[in-house]
């Protein structure tokens, strides 16, 4: 078992942060006026057959309306300010609004929205508040809908919490009123653009070369591995790295709440849990997927995180002919996890190793 303790080890650093929307020289009020007018005219003039996915057509029409609107308002803007406002308008129409510039900044590892007026970011392991703001709660909810709708998920007063993911795999959690008293809250944990390899983790100090070789041998020998650690310590990052040691030719099943793992092997079946629909039906838990996976002839089972009843099913799978499986669990102490596993299942196979990250 590999225990992770130090947060912020895997954040990208060194890049100069770009200007945030609130840092721009144009006034926020002017931007809101331009954006609202363009959006109204866009709805009126854009061909109904054109969808949001038709980026080129939407951009062409938006650019024309943008130039017309600036001429009508007579705003004295520099070329840089015009480009900044146009990019912000396009992000509002096609992307995730004011969050777009934060998500495009590789030096930012987490984006935290506490209602419309307070947005925080994590950079190099440190939290800081930025000047990004939303107009109101409805503006935040509009972005939330853009995140969850493509995944077939929903969030409303009857179901005020949801886990989701962005197209790049970044993890998203949303909780809204009445449970959140500050307005809609969005927590985004960004993933690096490429999964870190074991060698890169060694260079960053997550592993020593000796631990890296030891974990390679454990995976090759089909020992079961549980990566433990607290929130934000890089459990999924390490799990991705360890999976790179799995030989080609093996059938791998991944099971997650929200798909984040990025295995490089060809024979991978990805399974994702599903929340209940509007009628409260159709919920598929990780535990159900683990049980079903046992019938799918897996050589390896990789579970993104076990936290409930599926933990026992996973331990049983590890000890009943499915050696070489990998998973993560929330814990500050690897020995405690091992003792819990021994209490739950008479485990005879596995590897327990502590490693500071």
mmCIF file with all atom_site columns, N, CA and C in Angstrom, residues 47-93:
data_model
loop_
_atom_site.group_PDB
_atom_site.id
_atom_site.type_symbol
_atom_site.label_atom_id
_atom_site.label_alt_id
_atom_site.label_comp_id
_atom_site.label_asym_id
_atom_site.label_entity_id
_atom_site.label_seq_id
_atom_site.pdbx_PDB_ins_code
_atom_site.Cartn_x
_atom_site.Cartn_y
_atom_site.Cartn_z
_atom_site.occupancy
_atom_site.B_iso_or_equiv
_atom_site.pdbx_formal_charge
_atom_site.auth_seq_id
_atom_site.auth_comp_id
_atom_site.auth_asym_id
_atom_site.auth_atom_id
_atom_site.pdbx_PDB_model_num
ATOM 1   N N  . UNK A 1 47 ? -29.001 31.510 -37.203 1.00 0.00 ? 47 UNK A N  1
ATOM 2   C CA . UNK A 1 47 ? -29.888 30.508 -37.782 1.00 0.00 ? 47 UNK A CA 1
ATOM 3   C C  . UNK A 1 47 ? -30.219 29.439 -36.745 1.00 0.00 ? 47 UNK A C  1
ATOM 4   N N  . UNK A 1 48 ? -31.517 29.139 -36.540 1.00 0.00 ? 48 UNK A N  1
ATOM 5   C CA . UNK A 1 48 ? -31.901 28.140 -35.526 1.00 0.00 ? 48 UNK A CA 1
ATOM 6   C C  . UNK A 1 48 ? -31.261 26.777 -35.736 1.00 0.00 ? 48 UNK A C  1
ATOM 7   N N  . UNK A 1 49 ? -30.878 26.467 -36.968 1.00 0.00 ? 49 UNK A N  1
ATOM 8   C CA . UNK A 1 49 ? -30.275 25.156 -37.243 1.00 0.00 ? 49 UNK A CA 1
ATOM 9   C C  . UNK A 1 49 ? -28.828 25.080 -36.786 1.00 0.00 ? 49 UNK A C  1
ATOM 10  N N  . UNK A 1 50 ? -28.228 26.250 -36.461 1.00 0.00 ? 50 UNK A N  1
ATOM 11  C CA . UNK A 1 50 ? -26.838 26.276 -36.018 1.00 0.00 ? 50 UNK A CA 1
ATOM 12  C C  . UNK A 1 50 ? -26.786 25.934 -34.535 1.00 0.00 ? 50 UNK A C  1
ATOM 13  N N  . UNK A 1 51 ? -25.971 24.969 -34.165 1.00 0.00 ? 51 UNK A N  1
ATOM 14  C CA . UNK A 1 51 ? -25.835 24.568 -32.776 1.00 0.00 ? 51 UNK A CA 1
ATOM 15  C C  . UNK A 1 51 ? -24.568 25.163 -32.174 1.00 0.00 ? 51 UNK A C  1
ATOM 16  N N  . UNK A 1 52 ? -24.467 25.053 -30.840 1.00 0.00 ? 52 UNK A N  1
ATOM 17  C CA . UNK A 1 52 ? -23.292 25.566 -30.133 1.00 0.00 ? 52 UNK A CA 1
ATOM 18  C C  . UNK A 1 52 ? -22.010 24.877 -30.604 1.00 0.00 ? 52 UNK A C  1
ATOM 19  N N  . UNK A 1 53 ? -22.161 23.628 -31.099 1.00 0.00 ? 53 UNK A N  1
ATOM 20  C CA . UNK A 1 53 ? -20.981 22.891 -31.537 1.00 0.00 ? 53 UNK A CA 1
ATOM 21  C C  . UNK A 1 53 ? -20.419 23.429 -32.855 1.00 0.00 ? 53 UNK A C  1
ATOM 22  N N  . UNK A 1 54 ? -21.229 24.218 -33.589 1.00 0.00 ? 54 UNK A N  1
ATOM 23  C CA . UNK A 1 54 ? -20.758 24.815 -34.839 1.00 0.00 ? 54 UNK A CA 1
ATOM 24  C C  . UNK A 1 54 ? -19.971 26.077 -34.509 1.00 0.00 ? 54 UNK A C  1
ATOM 25  N N  . UNK A 1 55 ? -18.779 25.871 -33.966 1.00 0.00 ? 55 UNK A N  1
ATOM 26  C CA . UNK A 1 55 ? -17.992 26.969 -33.420 1.00 0.00 ? 55 UNK A CA 1
ATOM 27  C C  . UNK A 1 55 ? -17.663 28.025 -34.463 1.00 0.00 ? 55 UNK A C  1
ATOM 28  N N  . UNK A 1 56 ? -17.298 27.602 -35.668 1.00 0.00 ? 56 UNK A N  1
ATOM 29  C CA . UNK A 1 56 ? -16.875 28.550 -36.704 1.00 0.00 ? 56 UNK A CA 1
ATOM 30  C C  . UNK A 1 56 ? -18.002 29.513 -37.070 1.00 0.00 ? 56 UNK A C  1
ATOM 31  N N  . UNK A 1 57 ? -19.212 28.989 -37.254 1.00 0.00 ? 57 UNK A N  1
ATOM 32  C CA . UNK A 1 57 ? -20.334 29.847 -37.624 1.00 0.00 ? 57 UNK A CA 1
ATOM 33  C C  . UNK A 1 57 ? -20.712 30.785 -36.486 1.00 0.00 ? 57 UNK A C  1
ATOM 34  N N  . UNK A 1 58 ? -20.755 30.248 -35.266 1.00 0.00 ? 58 UNK A N  1
ATOM 35  C CA . UNK A 1 58 ? -21.089 31.090 -34.119 1.00 0.00 ? 58 UNK A CA 1
ATOM 36  C C  . UNK A 1 58 ? -20.046 32.192 -33.949 1.00 0.00 ? 58 UNK A C  1
ATOM 37  N N  . UNK A 1 59 ? -18.780 31.853 -34.132 1.00 0.00 ? 59 UNK A N  1
ATOM 38  C CA . UNK A 1 59 ? -17.729 32.851 -33.973 1.00 0.00 ? 59 UNK A CA 1
ATOM 39  C C  . UNK A 1 59 ? -17.826 33.930 -35.053 1.00 0.00 ? 59 UNK A C  1
ATOM 40  N N  . UNK A 1 60 ? -18.139 33.518 -36.292 1.00 0.00 ? 60 UNK A N  1
ATOM 41  C CA . UNK A 1 60 ? -18.239 34.488 -37.386 1.00 0.00 ? 60 UNK A CA 1
ATOM 42  C C  . UNK A 1 60 ? -19.354 35.493 -37.118 1.00 0.00 ? 60 UNK A C  1
ATOM 43  N N  . UNK A 1 61 ? -20.536 34.979 -36.724 1.00 0.00 ? 61 UNK A N  1
ATOM 44  C CA . UNK A 1 61 ? -21.668 35.869 -36.451 1.00 0.00 ? 61 UNK A CA 1
ATOM 45  C C  . UNK A 1 61 ? -21.388 36.740 -35.229 1.00 0.00 ? 61 UNK A C  1
ATOM 46  N N  . UNK A 1 62 ? -20.800 36.143 -34.209 1.00 0.00 ? 62 UNK A N  1
ATOM 47  C CA . UNK A 1 62 ? -20.509 36.898 -32.987 1.00 0.00 ? 62 UNK A CA 1
ATOM 48  C C  . UNK A 1 62 ? -19.521 38.025 -33.252 1.00 0.00 ? 62 UNK A C  1
ATOM 49  N N  . UNK A 1 63 ? -18.519 37.761 -34.077 1.00 0.00 ? 63 UNK A N  1
ATOM 50  C CA . UNK A 1 63 ? -17.526 38.788 -34.368 1.00 0.00 ? 63 UNK A CA 1
ATOM 51  C C  . UNK A 1 63 ? -18.166 39.973 -35.090 1.00 0.00 ? 63 UNK A C  1
ATOM 52  N N  . UNK A 1 64 ? -19.082 39.686 -36.029 1.00 0.00 ? 64 UNK A N  1
ATOM 53  C CA . UNK A 1 64 ? -19.765 40.782 -36.732 1.00 0.00 ? 64 UNK A CA 1
ATOM 54  C C  . UNK A 1 64 ? -20.618 41.583 -35.755 1.00 0.00 ? 64 UNK A C  1
ATOM 55  N N  . UNK A 1 65 ? -21.376 40.890 -34.909 1.00 0.00 ? 65 UNK A N  1
ATOM 56  C CA . UNK A 1 65 ? -22.217 41.586 -33.942 1.00 0.00 ? 65 UNK A CA 1
ATOM 57  C C  . UNK A 1 65 ? -21.374 42.366 -32.931 1.00 0.00 ? 65 UNK A C  1
ATOM 58  N N  . UNK A 1 66 ? -20.232 41.820 -32.587 1.00 0.00 ? 66 UNK A N  1
ATOM 59  C CA . UNK A 1 66 ? -19.340 42.472 -31.645 1.00 0.00 ? 66 UNK A CA 1
ATOM 60  C C  . UNK A 1 66 ? -18.855 43.814 -32.205 1.00 0.00 ? 66 UNK A C  1
ATOM 61  N N  . UNK A 1 67 ? -18.417 43.810 -33.458 1.00 0.00 ? 67 UNK A N  1
ATOM 62  C CA . UNK A 1 67 ? -17.945 45.050 -34.078 1.00 0.00 ? 67 UNK A CA 1
ATOM 63  C C  . UNK A 1 67 ? -19.072 46.068 -34.224 1.00 0.00 ? 67 UNK A C  1
ATOM 64  N N  . UNK A 1 68 ? -20.272 45.579 -34.594 1.00 0.00 ? 68 UNK A N  1
ATOM 65  C CA . UNK A 1 68 ? -21.416 46.486 -34.718 1.00 0.00 ? 68 UNK A CA 1
ATOM 66  C C  . UNK A 1 68 ? -21.772 47.108 -33.372 1.00 0.00 ? 68 UNK A C  1
ATOM 67  N N  . UNK A 1 69 ? -21.742 46.301 -32.315 1.00 0.00 ? 69 UNK A N  1
ATOM 68  C CA . UNK A 1 69 ? -22.108 46.787 -30.983 1.00 0.00 ? 69 UNK A CA 1
ATOM 69  C C  . UNK A 1 69 ? -21.115 47.824 -30.480 1.00 0.00 ? 69 UNK A C  1
ATOM 70  N N  . UNK A 1 70 ? -19.827 47.582 -30.693 1.00 0.00 ? 70 UNK A N  1
ATOM 71  C CA . UNK A 1 70 ? -18.820 48.558 -30.274 1.00 0.00 ? 70 UNK A CA 1
ATOM 72  C C  . UNK A 1 70 ? -19.002 49.878 -31.004 1.00 0.00 ? 70 UNK A C  1
ATOM 73  N N  . UNK A 1 71 ? -19.348 49.800 -32.302 1.00 0.00 ? 71 UNK A N  1
ATOM 74  C CA . UNK A 1 71 ? -19.562 51.029 -33.072 1.00 0.00 ? 71 UNK A CA 1
ATOM 75  C C  . UNK A 1 71 ? -20.778 51.791 -32.558 1.00 0.00 ? 71 UNK A C  1
ATOM 76  N N  . UNK A 1 72 ? -21.852 51.060 -32.216 1.00 0.00 ? 72 UNK A N  1
ATOM 77  C CA . UNK A 1 72 ? -23.063 51.711 -31.716 1.00 0.00 ? 72 UNK A CA 1
ATOM 78  C C  . UNK A 1 72 ? -22.839 52.362 -30.356 1.00 0.00 ? 72 UNK A C  1
ATOM 79  N N  . UNK A 1 73 ? -22.086 51.688 -29.493 1.00 0.00 ? 73 UNK A N  1
ATOM 80  C CA . UNK A 1 73 ? -21.852 52.227 -28.147 1.00 0.00 ? 73 UNK A CA 1
ATOM 81  C C  . UNK A 1 73 ? -20.781 53.305 -28.138 1.00 0.00 ? 73 UNK A C  1
ATOM 82  N N  . UNK A 1 74 ? -19.952 53.311 -29.164 1.00 0.00 ? 74 UNK A N  1
ATOM 83  C CA . UNK A 1 74 ? -18.910 54.333 -29.244 1.00 0.00 ? 74 UNK A CA 1
ATOM 84  C C  . UNK A 1 74 ? -17.883 54.244 -28.126 1.00 0.00 ? 74 UNK A C  1
ATOM 85  N N  . UNK A 1 75 ? -17.551 53.026 -27.717 1.00 0.00 ? 75 UNK A N  1
ATOM 86  C CA . UNK A 1 75 ? -16.597 52.856 -26.621 1.00 0.00 ? 75 UNK A CA 1
ATOM 87  C C  . UNK A 1 75 ? -15.170 52.980 -27.139 1.00 0.00 ? 75 UNK A C  1
ATOM 88  N N  . UNK A 1 76 ? -14.362 53.847 -26.522 1.00 0.00 ? 76 UNK A N  1
ATOM 89  C CA . UNK A 1 76 ? -12.953 53.994 -26.941 1.00 0.00 ? 76 UNK A CA 1
ATOM 90  C C  . UNK A 1 76 ? -12.093 52.887 -26.321 1.00 0.00 ? 76 UNK A C  1
ATOM 91  N N  . UNK A 1 77 ? -11.866 51.841 -27.091 1.00 0.00 ? 77 UNK A N  1
ATOM 92  C CA . UNK A 1 77 ? -11.101 50.712 -26.592 1.00 0.00 ? 77 UNK A CA 1
ATOM 93  C C  . UNK A 1 77 ? -9.860  50.487 -27.436 1.00 0.00 ? 77 UNK A C  1
ATOM 94  N N  . UNK A 1 78 ? -8.786  50.106 -26.789 1.00 0.00 ? 78 UNK A N  1
ATOM 95  C CA . UNK A 1 78 ? -7.567  49.756 -27.520 1.00 0.00 ? 78 UNK A CA 1
ATOM 96  C C  . UNK A 1 78 ? -7.755  48.388 -28.167 1.00 0.00 ? 78 UNK A C  1
ATOM 97  N N  . UNK A 1 79 ? -6.818  48.047 -29.057 1.00 0.00 ? 79 UNK A N  1
ATOM 98  C CA . UNK A 1 79 ? -6.891  46.736 -29.707 1.00 0.00 ? 79 UNK A CA 1
ATOM 99  C C  . UNK A 1 79 ? -6.818  45.609 -28.669 1.00 0.00 ? 79 UNK A C  1
ATOM 100 N N  . UNK A 1 80 ? -5.961  45.775 -27.655 1.00 0.00 ? 80 UNK A N  1
ATOM 101 C CA . UNK A 1 80 ? -5.827  44.750 -26.621 1.00 0.00 ? 80 UNK A CA 1
ATOM 102 C C  . UNK A 1 80 ? -7.132  44.587 -25.846 1.00 0.00 ? 80 UNK A C  1
ATOM 103 N N  . UNK A 1 81 ? -7.766  45.714 -25.519 1.00 0.00 ? 81 UNK A N  1
ATOM 104 C CA . UNK A 1 81 ? -9.027  45.652 -24.778 1.00 0.00 ? 81 UNK A CA 1
ATOM 105 C C  . UNK A 1 81 ? -10.133 45.020 -25.615 1.00 0.00 ? 81 UNK A C  1
ATOM 106 N N  . UNK A 1 82 ? -10.148 45.350 -26.911 1.00 0.00 ? 82 UNK A N  1
ATOM 107 C CA . UNK A 1 82 ? -11.150 44.739 -27.795 1.00 0.00 ? 82 UNK A CA 1
ATOM 108 C C  . UNK A 1 82 ? -10.968 43.218 -27.845 1.00 0.00 ? 82 UNK A C  1
ATOM 109 N N  . UNK A 1 83 ? -9.710  42.786 -27.964 1.00 0.00 ? 83 UNK A N  1
ATOM 110 C CA . UNK A 1 83 ? -9.450  41.346 -28.012 1.00 0.00 ? 83 UNK A CA 1
ATOM 111 C C  . UNK A 1 83 ? -9.838  40.668 -26.704 1.00 0.00 ? 83 UNK A C  1
ATOM 112 N N  . UNK A 1 84 ? -9.553  41.338 -25.580 1.00 0.00 ? 84 UNK A N  1
ATOM 113 C CA . UNK A 1 84 ? -9.889  40.770 -24.274 1.00 0.00 ? 84 UNK A CA 1
ATOM 114 C C  . UNK A 1 84 ? -11.398 40.597 -24.124 1.00 0.00 ? 84 UNK A C  1
ATOM 115 N N  . UNK A 1 85 ? -12.144 41.635 -24.510 1.00 0.00 ? 85 UNK A N  1
ATOM 116 C CA . UNK A 1 85 ? -13.600 41.569 -24.374 1.00 0.00 ? 85 UNK A CA 1
ATOM 117 C C  . UNK A 1 85 ? -14.183 40.526 -25.315 1.00 0.00 ? 85 UNK A C  1
ATOM 118 N N  . UNK A 1 86 ? -13.665 40.459 -26.541 1.00 0.00 ? 86 UNK A N  1
ATOM 119 C CA . UNK A 1 86 ? -14.184 39.482 -27.495 1.00 0.00 ? 86 UNK A CA 1
ATOM 120 C C  . UNK A 1 86 ? -13.930 38.057 -26.994 1.00 0.00 ? 86 UNK A C  1
ATOM 121 N N  . UNK A 1 87 ? -12.730 37.802 -26.470 1.00 0.00 ? 87 UNK A N  1
ATOM 122 C CA . UNK A 1 87 ? -12.432 36.473 -25.935 1.00 0.00 ? 87 UNK A CA 1
ATOM 123 C C  . UNK A 1 87 ? -13.367 36.137 -24.772 1.00 0.00 ? 87 UNK A C  1
ATOM 124 N N  . UNK A 1 88 ? -13.657 37.129 -23.923 1.00 0.00 ? 88 UNK A N  1
ATOM 125 C CA . UNK A 1 88 ? -14.550 36.895 -22.784 1.00 0.00 ? 88 UNK A CA 1
ATOM 126 C C  . UNK A 1 88 ? -15.971 36.611 -23.256 1.00 0.00 ? 88 UNK A C  1
ATOM 127 N N  . UNK A 1 89 ? -16.418 37.335 -24.284 1.00 0.00 ? 89 UNK A N  1
ATOM 128 C CA . UNK A 1 89 ? -17.760 37.107 -24.834 1.00 0.00 ? 89 UNK A CA 1
ATOM 129 C C  . UNK A 1 89 ? -17.849 35.707 -25.430 1.00 0.00 ? 89 UNK A C  1
ATOM 130 N N  . UNK A 1 90 ? -16.832 35.295 -26.179 1.00 0.00 ? 90 UNK A N  1
ATOM 131 C CA . UNK A 1 90 ? -16.844 33.951 -26.763 1.00 0.00 ? 90 UNK A CA 1
ATOM 132 C C  . UNK A 1 90 ? -16.837 32.874 -25.683 1.00 0.00 ? 90 UNK A C  1
ATOM 133 N N  . UNK A 1 91 ? -16.099 33.131 -24.594 1.00 0.00 ? 91 UNK A N  1
ATOM 134 C CA . UNK A 1 91 ? -16.087 32.165 -23.486 1.00 0.00 ? 91 UNK A CA 1
ATOM 135 C C  . UNK A 1 91 ? -17.465 32.056 -22.864 1.00 0.00 ? 91 UNK A C  1
ATOM 136 N N  . UNK A 1 92 ? -18.182 33.188 -22.779 1.00 0.00 ? 92 UNK A N  1
ATOM 137 C CA . UNK A 1 92 ? -19.537 33.167 -22.220 1.00 0.00 ? 92 UNK A CA 1
ATOM 138 C C  . UNK A 1 92 ? -20.500 32.416 -23.124 1.00 0.00 ? 92 UNK A C  1
ATOM 139 N N  . UNK A 1 93 ? -20.326 32.565 -24.433 1.00 0.00 ? 93 UNK A N  1
ATOM 140 C CA . UNK A 1 93 ? -21.266 31.968 -25.376 1.00 0.00 ? 93 UNK A CA 1
ATOM 141 C C  . UNK A 1 93 ? -20.960 30.489 -25.616 1.00 0.00 ? 93 UNK A C  1
#
